[in-house]
Structure formats: C-alpha cells, structure tokens
Coordinates of N, CA and C in Angstrom, one line a residue:
F1 N 137.9 108.7 117.4 CA 137.4 110.3 118.0 C 136.3 110.5 117.1
Q2 N 135.7 109.9 116.2 CA 134.6 109.9 115.6 C 133.6 109.4 116.5
A3 N 133.7 108.2 116.9 CA 132.6 107.7 118.1 C 132.6 108.5 119.0
A4 N 133.7 109.1 119.5 CA 133.6 110.0 120.9 C 132.7 111.5 120.5
S5 N 132.9 111.8 119.3 CA 132.3 112.9 118.8 C 130.6 112.7 118.7
L6 N 130.4 111.5 118.2 CA 129.0 111.2 118.3 C 128.5 110.8 119.5
M7 N 129.2 110.1 120.4 CA 128.4 110.0 121.9 C 128.3 111.1 122.4
D8 N 129.3 112.2 122.3 CA 129.2 113.4 123.1 C 128.0 114.0 122.6
N9 N 127.9 114.2 121.3 CA 126.5 115.0 120.8 C 125.5 114.4 121.4
R10 N 125.4 113.1 121.6 CA 124.1 112.1 121.9 C 124.0 112.4 123.2
F11 N 124.9 112.4 124.3 CA 124.7 112.1 125.5 C 125.2 113.4 126.6
S12 N 125.8 114.3 126.0 CA 126.3 115.5 126.7 C 125.3 116.1 127.8
K13 N 124.0 116.3 127.3 CA 123.1 117.0 127.9 C 122.4 116.2 128.9
D14 N 122.5 114.9 128.9 CA 121.9 113.9 129.8 C 122.8 113.9 131.1
Y15 N 122.3 114.4 132.0 CA 123.2 114.6 133.3 C 123.0 113.2 134.3
S16 N 122.2 112.4 133.6 CA 122.2 110.9 134.3 C 123.3 110.2 133.9
I17 N 123.9 110.5 132.7 CA 125.0 109.8 132.3 C 126.3 110.4 132.7
G18 N 127.2 109.7 133.5 CA 128.5 110.2 133.6 C 129.8 110.1 133.2
S19 N 129.6 108.9 132.1 CA 130.7 108.8 131.3 C 130.4 107.8 130.1
I20 N 131.0 108.0 129.0 CA 130.9 106.9 127.9 C 132.2 106.1 127.9
S21 N 131.9 104.9 127.7 CA 133.0 103.5 127.7 C 133.2 103.2 126.3
F22 N 134.4 103.2 125.8 CA 134.9 102.8 124.4 C 135.4 101.5 124.6
Y23 N 135.5 101.0 125.8 CA 136.2 99.7 126.3 C 134.8 98.7 126.4
R24 N 134.9 97.6 125.9 CA 133.8 96.8 126.0 C 134.3 95.3 126.2
P25 N 134.0 95.1 127.7 CA 134.7 93.9 128.0 C 134.1 92.6 127.4
E26 N 134.9 91.7 126.7 CA 134.5 90.6 125.9 C 134.5 89.5 126.8
G27 N 133.7 88.4 126.6 CA 133.9 87.0 127.2 C 132.8 86.9 128.4
Y28 N 132.4 87.7 128.9 CA 131.4 87.8 130.1 C 129.8 87.4 129.3
G29 N 129.7 87.8 128.3 CA 128.3 87.8 127.8 C 127.2 88.5 128.3
L30 N 128.0 90.0 128.6 CA 126.7 90.5 129.6 C 126.2 91.8 128.7
Y31 N 127.0 92.0 127.5 CA 126.2 93.0 126.8 C 125.9 92.5 125.5
E32 N 124.5 93.0 125.2 CA 124.0 92.6 123.9 C 124.4 93.3 122.8
N33 N 124.7 92.6 121.7 CA 125.0 93.2 120.5 C 124.3 94.1 119.9
G34 N 124.8 95.3 119.4 CA 123.8 96.2 118.6 C 123.2 97.1 119.6
F35 N 123.5 97.2 121.0 CA 122.8 98.0 122.0 C 124.0 98.8 122.5
L36 N 123.7 100.1 122.7 CA 124.6 100.8 123.7 C 124.0 100.0 125.1
T37 N 124.7 99.9 126.2 CA 124.6 99.4 127.4 C 124.4 100.4 128.4
R38 N 123.7 100.9 129.2 CA 123.5 101.7 130.2 C 123.8 100.9 131.4
S39 N 124.9 101.3 132.2 CA 125.5 100.4 133.4 C 125.8 101.3 134.6
P40 N 125.7 101.0 135.7 CA 126.1 101.7 136.9 C 127.6 101.5 137.2
Y41 N 128.4 100.8 136.3 CA 129.6 100.3 136.5 C 130.4 101.2 135.4
S42 N 131.3 102.4 135.8 CA 132.0 103.0 134.7 C 133.5 102.1 134.7
T43 N 134.1 102.3 133.6 CA 135.1 101.4 133.3 C 136.4 102.5 133.2
S44 N 137.7 101.9 133.6 CA 138.6 102.7 133.6 C 139.4 102.7 132.4
W45 N 139.1 102.2 131.4 CA 139.9 102.5 130.1 C 139.0 102.9 128.9
G46 N 139.6 103.6 128.3 CA 139.1 104.4 127.1 C 137.7 104.9 127.2
W47 N 137.6 105.9 128.2 CA 136.1 106.7 128.3 C 136.4 108.0 128.2
L48 N 135.2 108.6 128.1 CA 135.1 110.2 127.9 C 134.3 110.6 128.9
T49 N 134.3 111.7 129.3 CA 133.4 112.3 130.2 C 133.3 113.9 129.9
W50 N 132.7 114.6 130.7 CA 132.5 116.2 130.3 C 133.1 116.9 131.5
R51 N 133.4 118.2 131.2 CA 134.0 119.1 132.4 C 133.0 119.0 133.4
N52 N 131.8 119.3 133.3 CA 131.1 119.7 134.5 C 130.7 118.2 135.3
R53 N 131.0 116.8 134.7 CA 130.9 115.8 135.5 C 132.5 115.8 136.3
W54 N 133.4 115.9 135.4 CA 134.8 115.8 136.2 C 134.9 116.6 137.3
S55 N 134.3 117.6 137.0 CA 134.5 118.6 138.2 C 133.9 118.1 139.8
E56 N 133.0 117.0 139.4 CA 132.4 116.6 140.8 C 133.1 115.2 141.0
F57 N 134.3 114.9 140.6 CA 135.0 113.8 140.9 C 135.4 113.7 142.4
E58 N 135.0 112.7 143.2 CA 135.4 112.5 144.5 C 136.7 112.0 144.7
N59 N 137.6 113.0 144.9 CA 138.9 112.6 145.2 C 139.5 112.4 146.8
E60 N 138.5 112.8 147.6 CA 138.6 112.8 149.0 C 138.0 111.6 149.6
F61 N 138.5 110.7 150.3 CA 137.5 109.8 151.2 C 138.2 109.8 152.6
N62 N 137.0 110.0 153.6 CA 137.4 110.2 154.8 C 137.5 109.0 155.6
G63 N 138.0 108.0 155.1 CA 137.8 106.6 156.2 C 136.4 106.1 156.0
R64 N 135.5 106.2 156.9 CA 134.2 106.0 156.8 C 133.5 106.6 156.0
V65 N 132.4 105.8 155.2 CA 131.6 106.5 154.4 C 130.3 107.1 155.0
R66 N 130.2 108.3 155.2 CA 129.3 108.9 155.9 C 127.8 109.2 155.0
N67 N 128.1 109.2 153.8 CA 127.1 109.3 152.9 C 125.9 108.2 152.8
F68 N 124.6 108.3 153.4 CA 124.0 107.1 153.4 C 123.3 106.7 152.1
S69 N 123.3 107.6 151.3 CA 123.0 107.3 149.8 C 124.0 106.3 149.3
L70 N 125.3 106.7 149.5 CA 126.4 106.0 149.0 C 126.5 104.5 149.7
K71 N 126.3 104.4 151.1 CA 126.3 103.2 151.7 C 125.3 102.4 151.1
M72 N 124.0 102.9 150.8 CA 123.0 101.9 150.2 C 123.5 101.4 148.8
K73 N 124.2 102.3 148.1 CA 124.6 101.7 146.8 C 125.7 100.6 146.9
F74 N 126.7 100.6 148.1 CA 127.5 99.7 148.5 C 126.8 98.3 148.6
L75 N 125.7 98.4 149.2 CA 124.8 97.1 149.5 C 124.2 96.7 148.4
I76 N 123.6 97.7 147.4 CA 122.8 97.3 146.3 C 123.9 96.7 145.3
R77 N 125.2 97.2 145.1 CA 125.9 96.8 144.1 C 127.0 95.6 144.8
G78 N 126.3 94.6 145.5 CA 127.3 93.5 145.9 C 126.7 92.8 147.0
G79 N 125.4 93.0 147.6 CA 124.8 92.6 148.9 C 125.6 92.8 150.1
L80 N 125.6 92.0 151.1 CA 126.3 92.1 152.2 C 128.0 92.0 152.1
L81 N 128.3 91.2 151.2 CA 130.1 90.9 150.9 C 130.5 92.0 149.9
G82 N 129.3 92.4 149.0 CA 129.8 93.9 148.3 C 129.9 95.1 149.2
F83 N 129.0 95.1 150.4 CA 129.0 95.9 151.2 C 130.3 96.3 151.9
R84 N 130.7 94.9 152.2 CA 131.8 95.0 153.0 C 133.0 95.4 152.3
R85 N 133.1 94.5 151.0 CA 134.2 94.9 150.1 C 134.3 96.4 149.7
W86 N 133.1 97.4 149.4 CA 133.2 98.5 149.1 C 133.7 99.4 150.1
S87 N 133.4 99.0 151.4 CA 133.7 99.9 152.5 C 135.0 99.7 152.8
L88 N 135.6 98.5 152.5 CA 137.0 98.3 152.7 C 137.9 99.2 151.5
V89 N 137.3 99.1 150.5 CA 138.0 99.9 149.3 C 137.9 101.5 149.8
S90 N 137.0 101.9 150.3 CA 136.8 103.4 150.6 C 137.9 103.5 151.8
Q91 N 137.9 102.7 152.8 CA 138.8 103.0 153.9 C 140.4 102.9 153.2
N92 N 140.5 102.1 152.4 CA 141.7 102.2 151.8 C 142.3 103.1 150.9
L93 N 141.4 103.6 150.4 CA 141.5 104.8 149.7 C 141.7 106.1 150.5
S94 N 141.1 106.2 151.5 CA 141.2 107.1 152.4 C 142.6 107.0 153.3
K95 N 143.0 105.9 153.5 CA 144.3 105.8 154.2 C 145.7 105.8 153.2
G96 N 145.3 105.9 152.0 CA 146.3 105.9 150.9 C 146.9 104.4 150.4
T97 N 146.5 103.5 151.1 CA 146.9 102.2 150.9 C 146.6 101.5 149.6
L98 N 145.3 102.1 149.0 CA 145.0 101.8 147.5 C 145.0 102.9 146.7
D99 N 145.9 102.8 145.9 CA 146.3 104.0 144.7 C 145.3 103.7 143.6
S100 N 144.2 104.2 143.5 CA 143.3 103.9 142.5 C 142.3 105.0 142.3
W101 N 142.4 105.8 141.0 CA 141.5 106.9 140.9 C 140.3 106.0 140.3
A102 N 140.4 104.9 139.6 CA 139.3 104.2 139.1 C 138.1 103.9 140.1
Y103 N 138.5 103.5 141.3 CA 137.4 103.4 142.2 C 136.6 104.6 142.7
R104 N 137.5 105.6 142.7 CA 137.1 107.0 143.3 C 136.1 107.3 142.2
W105 N 136.3 107.0 140.8 CA 135.5 107.5 139.7 C 134.2 106.8 139.7
L106 N 134.3 105.3 140.3 CA 133.1 104.5 140.2 C 132.4 104.9 141.3
F107 N 132.9 105.2 142.5 CA 131.8 105.8 143.8 C 131.4 107.1 143.3
T108 N 132.1 108.0 142.7 CA 131.5 109.3 142.1 C 130.4 108.9 141.3
H109 N 130.4 108.1 140.4 CA 128.8 107.7 139.7 C 128.1 107.2 140.7
W110 N 128.1 106.4 141.4 CA 127.4 105.9 142.4 C 126.5 107.1 143.1
K111 N 127.5 107.8 143.9 CA 126.9 109.0 144.6 C 126.2 110.0 143.9
K112 N 126.6 110.1 142.5 CA 125.8 111.1 141.9 C 124.7 110.7 141.1
G113 N 124.5 109.4 141.2 CA 123.4 108.6 140.4 C 123.5 108.6 138.9
W114 N 124.9 108.5 138.7 CA 125.2 108.3 137.3 C 125.2 106.9 136.6
D115 N 125.2 106.8 135.3 CA 125.4 105.5 134.9 C 126.5 105.8 133.6
S116 N 127.0 104.8 133.2 CA 128.0 105.0 132.3 C 127.4 104.2 130.9
I117 N 127.7 104.9 129.8 CA 127.3 104.0 128.4 C 128.4 103.2 127.9
I118 N 128.1 102.0 127.7 CA 129.0 101.3 126.9 C 128.8 100.9 125.6
V119 N 129.8 101.2 124.6 CA 129.2 101.1 123.3 C 129.2 99.5 122.9
P120 N 128.7 99.0 121.7 CA 128.4 97.8 121.5 C 129.6 97.0 121.1
T121 N 130.6 97.8 120.7 CA 131.8 97.0 120.2 C 133.1 97.8 120.7
N122 N 134.3 97.0 121.0 CA 135.3 97.6 121.6 C 136.1 98.2 120.6
L123 N 136.6 99.5 121.0 CA 137.0 100.5 120.2 C 138.3 100.9 120.9
I124 N 138.7 100.5 121.9 CA 140.2 100.8 122.4 C 141.2 99.6 122.9
E125 N 142.4 99.9 122.8 CA 143.1 98.9 123.1 C 144.0 99.3 124.5
N126 N 144.2 98.8 125.4 CA 144.9 99.3 126.4 C 146.5 98.8 126.2
L127 N 147.2 99.4 126.2 CA 148.8 99.2 125.9 C 149.6 99.0 127.1
G128 N 148.7 99.4 128.4 CA 149.6 99.3 129.4 C 149.6 98.1 130.5
F129 N 149.6 97.0 129.8 CA 150.0 95.5 130.4 C 151.3 95.4 130.3
G130 N 151.7 94.9 131.4 CA 153.3 94.6 131.6 C 154.0 94.6 132.8
E131 N 155.1 94.3 133.1 CA 155.8 94.3 134.3 C 156.1 95.8 134.7
S132 N 156.1 96.7 133.9 CA 156.4 98.1 134.4 C 155.1 98.7 134.6
A133 N 153.7 98.0 134.4 CA 152.5 98.7 134.8 C 152.3 99.0 136.3
T134 N 151.4 99.8 136.6 CA 151.2 100.1 138.0 C 150.4 99.1 138.5
H135 N 149.2 98.7 137.8 CA 148.2 98.0 138.2 C 147.9 96.6 137.0
T136 N 148.2 96.7 136.0 CA 147.9 95.8 134.9 C 149.1 95.2 134.6
K137 N 149.6 94.1 135.6 CA 150.9 93.5 135.3 C 150.6 92.1 134.6
R138 N 149.5 91.7 134.8 CA 149.0 90.4 133.9 C 147.8 90.7 133.0
G139 N 147.7 89.8 131.9 CA 146.6 90.1 131.0 C 146.7 90.4 129.6
R140 N 145.9 91.1 128.9 CA 146.0 91.7 127.7 C 144.8 92.2 127.3
S141 N 144.9 93.2 126.4 CA 143.6 94.0 125.9 C 142.9 93.1 125.2
A142 N 141.6 93.6 125.1 CA 140.5 92.9 124.2 C 140.9 93.4 122.7
I143 N 140.4 92.9 121.8 CA 140.7 93.0 120.5 C 139.8 94.1 120.0
I144 N 140.3 95.3 119.3 CA 139.7 96.2 118.7 C 138.8 96.0 117.6
T145 N 137.6 96.4 117.5 CA 137.0 96.0 116.4 C 136.6 97.5 115.7
K146 N 136.3 97.3 114.4 CA 136.1 98.5 113.6 C 134.7 99.2 114.0
F147 N 134.8 100.6 114.2 CA 133.6 101.4 114.5 C 132.6 101.4 113.4
P148 N 131.4 100.9 113.7 CA 130.3 100.7 112.8 C 129.8 102.1 112.4
R149 N 130.3 103.0 111.6 CA 129.9 104.3 111.4 C 128.7 104.1 110.9
D150 N 127.9 103.3 110.2 CA 126.6 103.3 109.6 C 125.4 102.9 110.5
E151 N 126.1 102.3 111.5 CA 124.9 101.6 112.5 C 124.8 102.6 113.8
W152 N 125.8 103.6 114.1 CA 125.6 104.3 115.4 C 124.4 104.9 115.6
A153 N 123.8 105.6 114.6 CA 122.5 106.2 115.1 C 121.5 105.3 115.3
S154 N 121.3 104.3 115.1 CA 120.4 103.5 115.1 C 120.7 102.5 116.7
W155 N 121.8 102.7 117.2 CA 122.1 102.0 118.4 C 121.0 102.6 119.3
K156 N 120.1 101.5 120.1 CA 119.3 101.9 121.2 C 120.2 101.5 122.5
V157 N 119.6 102.1 123.6 CA 120.2 102.0 124.9 C 119.3 101.2 125.7
K158 N 120.1 100.1 126.2 CA 119.5 99.0 127.1 C 120.2 99.2 128.4
R159 N 119.2 99.0 129.4 CA 119.9 98.8 130.7 C 120.7 97.5 130.9
L160 N 121.8 97.4 131.7 CA 122.4 96.2 132.1 C 121.4 95.7 132.9
S161 N 121.0 94.3 132.8 CA 120.3 93.4 133.4 C 120.7 93.1 134.8
R162 N 119.7 92.8 135.7 CA 120.3 92.4 137.1 C 121.2 91.4 137.1
N163 N 121.0 90.3 136.4 CA 121.8 89.2 136.4 C 123.0 89.3 135.7
S164 N 123.1 90.4 134.8 CA 124.4 90.6 134.3 C 125.2 91.5 135.2
E165 N 124.5 92.5 136.1 CA 124.9 93.1 137.1 C 125.6 92.4 138.1
K166 N 125.1 91.2 138.3 CA 125.7 90.1 139.5 C 127.0 89.6 138.7
Q167 N 127.0 89.4 137.3 CA 128.2 88.8 136.7 C 129.2 89.9 136.7
V168 N 129.0 91.2 136.5 CA 130.0 92.1 136.6 C 130.8 92.2 138.0
V169 N 129.7 92.3 138.9 CA 130.4 92.4 140.3 C 131.1 91.2 140.7
Y170 N 130.7 90.0 140.0 CA 131.6 88.9 140.2 C 132.7 89.0 139.4
E171 N 132.8 88.9 138.3 CA 133.8 88.6 137.4 C 134.8 89.9 137.2
V172 N 134.3 91.0 137.5 CA 135.2 92.2 137.4 C 135.9 92.5 139.0
Y173 N 134.7 92.4 139.9 CA 135.3 92.9 141.1 C 135.6 91.6 142.0
G174 N 135.1 90.5 141.6 CA 135.5 89.5 142.4 C 134.7 89.2 143.8
I175 N 133.4 89.6 143.8 CA 132.5 89.7 144.8 C 131.5 88.6 144.6
H176 N 131.5 87.6 145.5 CA 130.4 86.5 145.3 C 129.1 87.0 146.0
T177 N 128.1 86.2 145.6 CA 126.9 86.3 146.3 C 127.0 85.6 147.8
L178 N 126.2 85.9 148.5 CA 126.2 85.5 149.9 C 126.1 84.0 149.8
R179 N 125.1 83.5 148.9 CA 124.6 82.0 149.1 C 126.0 81.4 148.4
H180 N 126.4 82.0 147.4 CA 127.7 81.5 146.8 C 129.0 81.3 147.7
W181 N 129.1 82.3 148.5 CA 130.2 82.3 149.4 C 129.9 81.2 150.3
V182 N 128.8 81.2 151.1 CA 128.4 80.0 151.9 C 128.6 78.5 151.4
R183 N 128.0 78.4 150.2 CA 128.2 77.1 149.6 C 129.5 76.7 149.3
R184 N 130.2 77.7 148.9 CA 131.8 77.4 148.8 C 132.5 77.1 150.1
K185 N 132.4 78.0 151.1 CA 133.1 77.8 152.2 C 132.6 76.8 153.1
Y186 N 131.2 76.3 153.1 CA 130.8 75.6 154.1 C 130.4 74.2 153.4
L187 N 130.0 74.2 152.4 CA 129.6 73.0 151.6 C 130.6 72.4 150.5
G188 N 131.8 73.2 150.2 CA 132.7 72.8 149.3 C 132.1 72.9 147.8
V189 N 130.9 73.3 147.6 CA 130.5 73.5 146.3 C 131.1 74.8 145.3
V190 N 131.8 74.4 144.4 CA 132.4 75.5 143.8 C 131.4 76.5 142.7
K191 N 130.7 75.9 142.2 CA 129.7 76.8 141.6 C 128.4 77.0 142.1

C-alpha cells in the first residue's frame, strides 16, 4: 500500500499513464533493474488506476473494430500476425466467446494512448492459480520482493524498448513476427 500511495502521488496527474503495475514479470529480461518501465502493455495482476481512467474502460466491443487509431495500434503491436490476433480477440469479446476484462483494459490503454508503469521489482503474488481458477489453471506466481522504500524516489522512468516490446508480444501473447512464422512454417526453423 505504501508503494501504491507513492506511485499515485507521482503519476495521478499524468493522463498519459492509464495504470501502475505492481506485478513485474520475471524471466523475460525485459525490464531493467532500478527503473520504472513505461509500457503500452497493461498487466492484469496487481495494478492501480484512477477513477477518471477507469470511467473510460471499454466494456463494449461491437464485433469489427471501427476505430482507425485502434486498428493501427493492432498493427503496431504485433505486425500483420498481431493485427489478425488482436482483431480476433476483439471479435471474440464482442460475441461473448472470450470472457476477459484484461483484453478490454489493454485495448482501452491503446485506444486512449495510455501507457502502464511497471515497478522495478515484483510486489504482488497471484493466489488464483489452480483447477478452480477461471483462466490461470497452470503456472505459479512470481516471487514477491521487498519494496525498496529508500530507493523509490530515485526511480527514473524508461520506455520499454522496441526489442523488448517484440518479446512481450511473443512471450506473453504468443504472437510471432511474420519472419519467424514463415521460417517456422515453411523452412522448419524453430528459432
């Protein structure tokens, strides 16, 4: 709660920020230690937002995405294969065959031009893994690290690099680059 209060004080008036994430995925090597990461990818675990952002949550999707700006984000956030994937997700949200507020929240960030701030150390644990879970049947939560109270004021904000964005798209959302897909499908090359 102390971290939430500190981040709230620092970012509440910056309307280009849609949320603060206290979950920091480990293992991808995407986030540099000692820095807050500014990312176009919001997380669905352990996050904070503000009433004026949440009031703009995109709850309704009407099948085909008609917003040109959002379509461009679909293309930017994954190339042609990403565009196809995000469009399919949008259609499935519309039809009700995909039950996920997290994708709606992600698309809200993109539509509004918001980024998410990801703290430099994981501060939350997801207890929702298991057979009775809605979506997290397998896996486990990252290890919680102690909140470095003395360091928070010196945390500088660094944008997620383009290469790291590609990794997030692949590692988190399973979207390959077109080059990787062609090499894998037609040439049998895995990497």
